[in-house]
Amino acid sequence: MKKLSLLLFVILLTSCNSKKKELQYDFTTLFEKSKGTETPIYSEVIDYYTNLSEVYSEISLFQIGETDSGFPLHLVVFNSQGKSDLTSLKSSQKTRILINNGIHPGESDGIDASMLLLRDIVQNDSLKKVYANTIIGVIPVYNIGGALNRNSHSRANQNGPKEYGFRGNARNFDLNRDFIKQDTKNAAAFANIFHSFDPEIFIDNHVSNGADYQYAITHLFTQHNKLGGSLGDFLEKEMRPFIENHLDQKGIPITPYVNVWGTTPEKGFSQFYDSPRYSTGYTTLFNTLGFMVETHMLKPYQIRVEQTYEIMVGALAFGEKFQQEIKDLRQQSLNRLYQEKKYPISFIPDRENPSRFNFKGYEASYIDSKVTTGKRLFYDRNKPFTKEIEYYNNFTPVQEIDIPKAYVLESGWHKVIERLNNNKVEFVRFKKDTTILSEIQHIKEYSTRKSAYEGHYLHYDTSIEKTVVEVTFKKGDIYIPTQQKGIRYIIETLESSAPDSFFNWNFFDTILQRKEGFSAYVFEDIAEEILKENPTIKDAFENKMKNDQDFANNSYAQLNFIYQQSPHYEKAHLKLPIYKIY
């Protein structure tokens, strides 16, 4: 009896302490106090979650890694069972949903909506029961450097809030182009969070630029054909309609992200293709169901935040309903990849098979500009319309590669190895020099952007020449088997022709420059001997002289041709330090 009384006393005391703590803090947000016109500064967001974790046992707050701003990245976790252990999160049988906010801090809708969402859940016993089988992870502000660079002017096309952060991070990187290349500390810290959390569903909250239309919110789901298989079908046929219907029941119309530039929506548009440089393209590599929220920049801030809140509620409901099915489909998707012989690395919209839906827009016309001497695009909000339009959301692969048993990477490419480690790619190092029949790859052709793009001069339209020979790898070179969870990441980064490969992001640019050459007056005598002793080279040389007039008129090009066929030509030129083993 004394033990029972003591237990009741402890429970009562704990309850009283919790109530005292709850009364100590005011969890009314700045967004609410300002009647939907303001968003808090970065430190206030972190203080809010710190206090929330102090008061409510269901909230945990973690600091993970470092960002370019010098501040750590935070992860807030809701778990109805109480405080969470970060190391055991991904083994939970609950549905794990990761929400990313403030990747572009001027697009602050998700920052405020997530603060409201987690507070509402922990302060409502019935909601805690509703989400008993869900673990919610929130990155409060991903781009901390941008959030600290606060202003009221950089979002010239946006209707509120009064002040907000800047798009570029502390080093002026657009973080939603950095997920695969990981130039920033932010991206490395995100990878740590993502792989520790291993979410079934990923949400990235944004605000759109572009056309004008009636919707206050749009969605950008990861491209379902690229996700592939039954998981891709599930995203397109179950997840997207479920969330759209959830919003429709709340009286909130939603449309796919309006991907138009230089035209108007009623002419139809293609789904946005999220390659791995983008957040959802990156998370797709690990079979996570991902989508971006894109509210419309011209709609009032309060409405945008409220609808961001509601779409996240829809995603939580979807995760609760399909908990086991999602887990099963993710594993099936991985198993399917293990059995595949080929992997598609490039897609284009299928223009022959569009979807159709009723789009709510405004009539547009081009009228005389009052500022310039030209015409301007004008959307007339007094003339709304609903029209059936074509939506190109089906994509077809245009390039595939043969999936090797393994890749081998030479040991000196430390930046690449660092990123493999960041993304939990498993590999082993050769313990001694080892000879294996391998495919060598030389860069055949590529194009390069003429202007800087996110700190790089990005390559594209890359093609390779393949040669299969015995290769002796050195002790310390790394052997990367493809039969592992990171199979997609491995292929998308190490296949040079893939749009966001490490080659295309300039990680291997030193192979594009020759380190040795020849002096023409010295090499003349050597070239003469090479032609005399090598009939095959001589025939190729003479054939090129006959059929290529520019070549025939360029004596240096002629010597260079012979040089490149000779043993003097360096083997490292244009040769990727990546080998494929089948």
XYZ file of C-alpha atoms in Angstrom:
582
model
C 0.000 0.000 0.000
C 2.866 2.387 0.840
C 4.523 1.570 -2.525
C 1.280 2.309 -4.397
C 0.869 5.608 -2.558
C 4.472 6.532 -3.364
C 3.956 5.698 -7.045
C 0.805 7.834 -7.220
C 2.698 10.671 -5.532
C 5.528 10.450 -8.092
C 3.042 10.453 -10.999
C 1.204 13.428 -9.505
C 4.466 15.296 -8.913
C 5.664 14.612 -12.486
C 2.336 15.819 -13.869
C 2.511 18.996 -11.773
C 6.094 19.678 -12.908
C 5.066 19.230 -16.549
C 2.194 21.665 -16.103
C 4.537 24.177 -14.435
C 6.957 23.900 -17.355
C 4.106 24.275 -19.849
C 2.931 27.450 -18.124
C 6.515 28.749 -18.112
C 6.631 29.008 -21.921
C 4.311 30.666 -24.393
C 4.146 28.454 -27.469
C 2.144 30.969 -29.457
C 4.303 31.573 -32.516
C 5.295 34.910 -34.037
C 3.315 33.875 -37.096
C 0.167 33.703 -34.960
C 0.907 36.840 -32.957
C 1.435 38.837 -36.139
C -1.787 37.493 -37.657
C 0.084 35.592 -40.355
C 2.450 38.313 -41.519
C 5.793 37.513 -39.840
C 8.226 34.631 -39.414
C 10.767 34.306 -36.570
C 14.534 34.744 -36.813
C 16.717 31.624 -36.691
C 17.600 31.801 -32.987
C 13.929 32.167 -32.064
C 13.070 29.028 -34.060
C 15.723 26.999 -32.222
C 14.698 28.443 -28.831
C 11.101 27.465 -29.591
C 12.031 23.827 -30.246
C 14.419 23.748 -27.302
C 11.590 24.822 -25.018
C 9.185 22.392 -26.667
C 11.600 19.536 -25.978
C 11.993 20.701 -22.375
C 8.258 20.604 -21.730
C 7.108 17.612 -23.775
C 8.749 14.228 -23.468
C 7.593 13.312 -26.977
C 9.931 15.920 -28.496
C 13.682 15.364 -28.851
C 16.163 17.891 -30.211
C 19.480 16.863 -31.784
C 22.477 18.802 -33.089
C 24.067 17.043 -36.051
C 27.207 18.060 -37.901
C 28.043 21.599 -38.883
C 26.873 23.975 -41.612
C 28.824 26.515 -43.639
C 27.568 29.181 -41.242
C 29.406 27.521 -38.350
C 26.148 26.523 -36.640
C 25.111 22.874 -36.262
C 22.171 21.452 -38.143
C 19.241 20.609 -35.859
C 16.782 17.739 -36.054
C 13.553 17.823 -34.043
C 11.885 14.432 -33.529
C 8.358 13.638 -32.395
C 7.844 10.145 -30.996
C 4.716 9.358 -28.971
C 6.718 6.865 -26.885
C 8.906 9.598 -25.432
C 12.463 10.769 -25.962
C 14.155 9.270 -29.013
C 17.551 7.673 -29.406
C 19.002 8.838 -32.715
C 20.974 5.641 -33.266
C 17.903 3.417 -33.082
C 15.443 5.563 -35.053
C 15.835 3.818 -38.389
C 15.161 0.404 -36.900
C 11.738 1.531 -35.656
C 8.716 -0.194 -37.161
C 6.866 3.117 -37.162
C 6.548 5.219 -40.309
C 9.369 7.750 -40.399
C 8.629 11.080 -42.073
C 11.370 13.677 -42.519
C 10.416 17.327 -43.170
C 12.984 19.836 -44.438
C 12.452 23.581 -44.013
C 14.242 26.746 -45.001
C 16.419 25.322 -47.756
C 15.627 28.704 -49.298
C 14.978 30.779 -46.145
C 12.995 33.407 -48.032
C 10.517 30.567 -48.562
C 9.731 30.309 -44.868
C 6.241 28.756 -45.054
C 7.398 25.343 -43.848
C 9.357 26.829 -40.938
C 6.183 28.287 -39.432
C 3.911 25.412 -40.442
C 6.186 22.831 -38.785
C 6.355 24.808 -35.529
C 2.561 24.851 -35.432
C 2.261 21.187 -36.398
C 4.531 19.728 -33.721
C 3.118 22.006 -31.044
C -0.469 21.066 -31.932
C 0.357 17.358 -31.802
C 2.076 17.355 -28.405
C -0.568 19.590 -26.831
C -3.415 17.335 -27.972
C -3.694 13.857 -26.480
C -5.954 12.656 -29.272
C -3.427 13.742 -31.928
C -0.639 11.970 -30.082
C -2.717 8.806 -30.382
C -3.446 9.461 -34.062
C 0.295 9.602 -34.739
C 1.278 6.843 -32.360
C 2.752 4.844 -35.255
C 4.602 7.757 -36.844
C 7.963 9.303 -36.064
C 8.175 12.861 -37.379
C 11.579 14.402 -37.999
C 11.831 18.132 -38.725
C 14.882 20.074 -39.843
C 13.791 23.499 -38.518
C 16.043 25.596 -40.779
C 18.382 23.869 -43.225
C 20.021 26.958 -44.730
C 21.136 28.680 -41.550
C 23.535 31.077 -43.275
C 20.746 32.232 -45.574
C 18.357 32.599 -42.640
C 20.839 34.866 -40.850
C 21.103 37.044 -43.982
C 17.701 38.540 -43.304
C 16.020 41.204 -45.450
C 12.689 42.382 -46.886
C 13.561 42.774 -50.549
C 15.301 39.757 -52.147
C 12.003 37.950 -52.850
C 10.740 40.628 -55.235
C 7.845 38.487 -56.479
C 6.645 37.254 -53.080
C 3.701 38.381 -50.946
C 5.073 38.187 -47.377
C 6.257 37.633 -44.763
C 7.601 41.045 -43.782
C 11.185 39.824 -43.317
C 12.867 36.606 -44.368
C 16.208 35.003 -45.175
C 18.212 34.889 -48.400
C 18.310 32.071 -50.959
C 22.085 31.532 -50.963
C 23.760 29.931 -47.958
C 26.773 31.278 -46.028
C 28.962 30.582 -49.100
C 26.202 31.636 -51.533
C 25.377 28.083 -52.620
C 21.827 27.178 -53.576
C 21.470 24.166 -51.302
C 18.778 22.628 -53.484
C 21.422 21.997 -56.127
C 23.973 20.505 -53.740
C 22.630 17.159 -52.568
C 24.677 14.924 -54.848
C 27.864 17.000 -55.150
C 27.929 18.044 -51.474
C 30.097 21.124 -51.792
C 28.687 22.438 -48.509
C 28.873 21.295 -44.923
C 25.088 21.628 -44.903
C 24.731 18.829 -47.457
C 27.117 16.549 -45.553
C 25.155 17.146 -42.341
C 21.887 16.483 -44.183
C 23.265 13.171 -45.445
C 24.086 12.248 -41.848
C 20.528 13.059 -40.748
C 18.953 11.330 -43.734
C 20.841 8.069 -43.323
C 20.392 8.073 -39.548
C 16.657 8.652 -39.921
C 16.096 6.603 -43.118
C 12.643 8.089 -43.800
C 9.879 6.313 -45.662
C 8.525 9.743 -46.691
C 10.445 12.975 -47.280
C 8.868 16.448 -47.583
C 10.738 19.595 -48.628
C 8.826 22.859 -48.140
C 9.224 25.628 -50.752
C 7.520 28.638 -52.357
C 7.248 28.792 -56.156
C 8.140 31.385 -58.730
C 6.600 31.466 -62.200
C 3.078 31.786 -63.581
C -0.013 33.152 -61.853
C -3.046 30.919 -61.225
C -5.821 30.332 -58.712
C -4.044 27.779 -56.516
C -2.237 28.785 -53.335
C -0.377 25.463 -53.191
C 1.181 23.038 -55.673
C 3.023 19.753 -55.297
C 6.169 18.442 -56.907
C 6.366 14.690 -56.383
C 9.549 12.923 -57.396
C 9.237 11.648 -60.962
C 7.520 8.264 -60.636
C 9.105 6.548 -63.669
C 12.530 7.487 -62.339
C 11.624 6.108 -58.917
C 10.548 3.049 -60.870
C 8.800 -0.269 -60.349
C 5.985 -0.859 -57.916
C 7.236 1.912 -55.624
C 6.964 4.450 -58.447
C 3.475 3.183 -59.323
C 2.485 3.422 -55.667
C 3.648 7.039 -55.457
C 1.733 8.030 -58.592
C -1.439 5.962 -58.135
C -1.850 5.942 -54.350
C 0.191 8.623 -52.608
C -0.428 11.580 -54.926
C -4.223 11.002 -55.187
C -4.484 10.404 -51.422
C -2.853 13.733 -50.565
C -4.765 15.596 -53.269
C -8.027 14.148 -51.956
C -7.106 15.031 -48.366
C -6.702 18.676 -49.375
C -9.839 18.603 -51.515
C -11.863 17.485 -48.471
C -10.505 20.550 -46.660
C -11.618 22.798 -49.517
C -8.044 23.365 -50.690
C -7.472 23.007 -54.443
C -4.017 21.807 -55.470
C -2.232 21.273 -58.762
C 1.067 19.737 -59.860
C 3.901 22.249 -59.803
C 3.305 24.645 -62.703
C 6.491 24.063 -64.664
C 6.192 26.807 -67.280
C 8.779 29.367 -68.310
C 8.155 31.733 -71.208
C 4.644 30.421 -71.824
C 1.327 30.099 -69.965
C -0.110 27.080 -68.091
C -3.218 26.462 -70.217
C -0.948 25.284 -73.045
C 0.053 22.355 -70.841
C 3.326 21.621 -69.100
C 5.710 18.853 -68.155
C 6.353 17.468 -64.709
C 9.549 18.845 -63.208
C 12.356 16.284 -63.482
C 14.149 16.115 -60.138
C 17.621 14.755 -60.832
C 19.805 13.856 -57.815
C 21.126 17.388 -57.383
C 17.697 18.245 -55.918
C 16.451 17.072 -52.534
C 13.752 14.656 -53.737
C 15.965 13.389 -56.556
C 18.610 12.577 -53.966
C 16.249 10.893 -51.490
C 14.788 8.816 -54.336
C 18.204 7.158 -54.719
C 17.472 5.417 -51.417
C 13.864 4.460 -52.281
C 12.230 7.166 -50.184
C 8.854 8.539 -51.276
C 9.519 12.243 -51.679
C 7.753 15.418 -52.670
C 8.247 19.161 -52.531
C 5.550 21.540 -51.389
C 5.465 24.654 -53.577
C 3.080 27.331 -52.336
C 2.334 30.229 -54.676
C 4.399 33.336 -54.035
C 1.607 35.818 -54.786
C -0.889 34.381 -52.278
C -1.019 35.849 -48.721
C 1.537 34.397 -46.337
C -1.067 33.228 -43.824
C -2.885 31.133 -46.428
C 0.384 29.639 -47.675
C 1.454 28.556 -44.184
C -1.964 27.128 -43.355
C -2.018 25.072 -46.557
C 1.552 23.874 -46.033
C 0.421 22.699 -42.595
C -2.496 20.844 -44.128
C -0.523 19.051 -46.825
C 1.875 17.791 -44.149
C -1.125 16.497 -42.179
C -2.198 14.678 -45.341
C 1.230 13.076 -45.679
C 1.128 11.978 -42.029
C -2.290 10.400 -42.604
C -0.975 8.597 -45.661
C 2.017 7.272 -43.711
C -0.236 5.991 -40.932
C -2.612 4.240 -43.346
C 0.021 2.566 -45.531
C 2.686 1.985 -42.900
C 3.585 -1.626 -43.655
C 2.930 -1.407 -47.389
C 5.444 1.420 -47.747
C 8.117 -0.550 -45.900
C 7.457 -3.639 -48.003
C 7.546 -1.704 -51.275
C 10.835 -0.025 -50.379
C 12.429 -3.399 -49.749
C 10.889 -4.836 -52.922
C 12.297 -1.920 -54.896
C 15.776 -2.637 -53.569
C 15.424 -6.342 -54.274
C 14.279 -5.557 -57.824
C 17.356 -3.444 -58.420
C 19.545 -6.326 -57.272
C 18.034 -8.476 -60.031
C 18.152 -5.905 -62.829
C 20.802 -6.102 -65.549
C 20.334 -2.540 -66.800
C 19.726 0.818 -65.150
C 18.208 3.902 -66.866
C 20.271 7.055 -66.287
C 18.505 9.545 -68.550
C 14.814 10.289 -69.157
C 12.694 12.574 -71.326
C 8.954 13.419 -71.095
C 6.677 11.132 -73.076
C 4.942 13.678 -75.312
C 2.710 11.022 -76.869
C 0.953 10.010 -73.647
C 0.050 13.030 -71.520
C -2.259 13.006 -68.536
C -5.102 15.509 -68.469
C -6.695 17.448 -65.641
C -8.800 20.539 -65.083
C -6.508 23.471 -64.372
C -7.714 26.598 -62.545
C -5.940 29.555 -64.065
C -6.336 33.161 -65.118
C -6.602 34.431 -68.667
C -3.285 35.827 -69.835
C -2.315 38.281 -72.531
C 0.594 40.432 -73.602
C -0.008 44.142 -73.135
C 2.117 47.243 -73.568
C 4.598 47.738 -70.753
C 4.382 50.993 -68.792
C 8.068 50.662 -67.884
C 9.856 49.347 -70.962
C 9.374 49.693 -74.692
C 8.222 46.075 -74.976
C 5.255 43.936 -74.071
C 4.584 42.382 -70.678
C 2.753 39.228 -69.644
C -0.452 40.082 -67.771
C -2.676 37.625 -65.868
C -6.198 38.985 -65.434
C -7.509 37.831 -62.043
C -10.950 39.101 -63.007
C -11.040 36.369 -65.645
C -10.524 33.016 -63.907
C -11.010 29.846 -65.909
C -11.046 26.086 -65.515
C -9.693 24.280 -68.564
C -8.592 20.741 -69.312
C -4.876 20.785 -70.044
C -2.204 18.256 -70.932
C 0.253 17.321 -68.216
C 3.346 15.364 -69.262
C 4.023 13.361 -66.127
C 5.154 10.172 -67.836
C 8.844 9.913 -68.683
C 10.691 7.363 -70.803
C 14.335 6.323 -70.466
C 16.605 7.344 -73.330
C 19.859 5.917 -72.005
C 20.638 2.815 -69.971
C 23.848 1.317 -68.634
C 24.762 -2.264 -67.828
C 24.908 -2.712 -64.067
C 28.311 -4.091 -63.125
C 29.081 -6.422 -60.270
C 31.311 -3.726 -58.827
C 33.117 -0.474 -59.508
C 36.739 0.119 -58.597
C 37.937 3.635 -57.764
C 41.594 4.559 -57.555
C 42.532 5.468 -54.001
C 43.730 9.014 -54.573
C 40.313 10.531 -55.284
C 39.678 11.610 -51.709
C 36.737 13.959 -52.318
C 34.796 11.179 -54.024
C 35.627 8.684 -51.276
C 34.528 11.229 -48.669
C 31.106 11.468 -50.324
C 30.791 7.702 -50.558
C 31.447 7.559 -46.825
C 28.927 10.339 -46.147
C 26.283 8.296 -47.920
C 27.057 5.017 -46.153
C 28.309 3.308 -49.305
C 30.059 0.068 -48.419
C 33.432 -0.681 -49.973
C 36.664 -2.537 -49.252
C 40.256 -1.669 -50.058
C 42.545 -4.069 -51.875
C 45.047 -5.438 -49.370
C 47.602 -6.077 -52.115
C 48.091 -5.344 -55.794
C 45.363 -7.293 -57.592
C 44.777 -8.024 -61.288
C 41.175 -8.299 -62.539
C 39.540 -8.289 -65.986
C 37.905 -4.843 -66.013
C 36.256 -2.268 -68.219
C 38.360 0.867 -68.690
C 36.486 4.032 -69.601
C 37.802 6.989 -71.568
C 35.838 10.188 -72.004
C 34.879 10.369 -75.680
C 32.821 13.548 -75.887
C 31.342 16.096 -73.507
C 30.043 19.637 -73.474
C 30.548 22.221 -70.720
C 28.440 25.122 -69.529
C 29.797 28.492 -70.615
C 28.920 30.204 -67.321
C 29.351 29.219 -63.685
C 26.623 27.119 -62.104
C 26.745 26.569 -58.354
C 30.505 26.833 -58.199
C 31.090 24.581 -61.210
C 31.257 24.608 -64.969
C 29.003 21.623 -65.333
C 29.579 19.005 -68.062
C 26.731 17.414 -70.016
C 26.103 15.185 -73.056
C 28.982 13.025 -71.858
C 29.830 9.806 -73.680
C 32.583 7.274 -73.133
C 34.691 4.697 -74.959
C 35.045 1.296 -73.314
C 37.910 -1.193 -73.358
C 37.968 -4.520 -71.504
C 41.474 -5.543 -70.387
C 43.345 -6.993 -67.421
C 43.932 -4.178 -64.933
C 46.315 -4.346 -61.995
C 44.868 -2.376 -59.117
C 47.121 -1.061 -56.409
C 46.929 -1.834 -52.735
C 44.487 0.678 -51.244
C 42.266 1.095 -54.329
C 38.624 0.660 -53.363
C 36.244 -2.056 -54.533
C 32.577 -0.987 -54.447
C 30.035 -3.815 -54.851
C 26.710 -2.742 -56.337
C 24.627 -5.238 -54.361
C 23.982 -2.879 -51.467
C 21.440 -0.313 -50.324
C 23.324 2.510 -52.024
C 23.196 0.900 -55.483
C 21.391 3.840 -57.078
C 23.679 6.399 -55.509
C 26.721 4.457 -56.712
C 25.480 4.263 -60.304
C 24.241 7.856 -60.528
C 27.555 9.262 -59.294
C 30.113 6.909 -60.876
C 28.521 6.543 -64.324
C 29.991 9.557 -66.102
C 27.058 9.822 -68.544
C 24.506 10.212 -65.736
C 23.267 13.847 -65.507
C 24.599 14.400 -61.984
C 27.633 12.148 -62.091
C 30.800 13.096 -60.283
C 32.450 13.531 -63.686
C 29.800 15.987 -64.845
C 30.228 17.913 -61.586
C 33.972 18.349 -62.340
C 35.370 15.954 -59.741
C 37.634 14.378 -62.368
C 38.549 17.414 -64.470
C 42.285 16.844 -64.056
C 42.034 13.888 -66.467
C 40.901 16.305 -69.195
C 44.282 18.062 -69.327
C 47.434 16.499 -70.717
C 50.424 16.834 -68.446
C 53.069 15.991 -71.057
C 53.439 16.983 -74.703
C 55.987 17.281 -77.495
C 58.064 19.855 -79.254
C 57.258 19.630 -82.962
C 60.839 19.995 -84.194
C 61.965 17.103 -81.968
C 58.957 14.854 -82.546
C 59.208 15.116 -86.362
C 61.956 12.488 -86.474
C 60.137 10.233 -83.983
C 56.867 10.553 -85.933
C 58.613 9.536 -89.147
C 59.903 6.357 -87.503
C 56.467 5.571 -86.018
C 54.841 5.716 -89.467
C 57.547 3.520 -90.960
C 57.249 0.873 -88.240
C 53.458 0.884 -87.804
C 51.462 0.327 -91.028
C 48.146 0.507 -89.132
C 48.920 3.968 -87.805
C 50.208 5.046 -91.222
C 47.019 3.876 -92.967
C 44.811 5.695 -90.452
C 46.954 8.830 -90.822
C 46.793 8.833 -94.606
C 43.051 8.157 -94.601
C 42.465 11.138 -92.313
C 44.645 13.311 -94.540
C 42.462 12.416 -97.544
C 39.078 12.869 -95.849
C 39.613 15.772 -93.455
C 40.655 19.008 -95.180
C 41.136 20.929 -91.920
C 43.414 18.158 -90.698
C 45.343 18.145 -93.969
C 46.026 21.868 -93.599
C 47.181 21.674 -89.958
C 50.680 20.305 -89.491
C 50.496 20.379 -85.678
C 47.250 18.381 -85.711
C 48.972 15.815 -87.930
C 51.866 15.400 -85.519
C 49.452 15.272 -82.581
C 47.501 12.478 -84.276
C 50.664 10.385 -84.554
C 51.670 11.306 -81.003
C 48.352 10.082 -79.635
C 48.844 6.698 -81.321
C 52.352 6.338 -79.915
C 53.639 4.974 -76.566
C 54.612 8.556 -75.673
C 50.992 9.606 -75.243
C 50.062 9.556 -71.547
C 47.642 6.847 -70.494
C 45.913 9.031 -67.886
C 44.578 11.552 -70.415
C 40.762 11.260 -70.614
C 40.851 7.974 -68.673
C 38.425 7.848 -65.766
C 39.869 6.501 -62.497
C 36.721 4.364 -62.296
C 36.627 0.778 -63.546
C 33.733 -1.634 -63.956
C 33.834 -5.322 -63.139
C 31.136 -7.678 -64.450
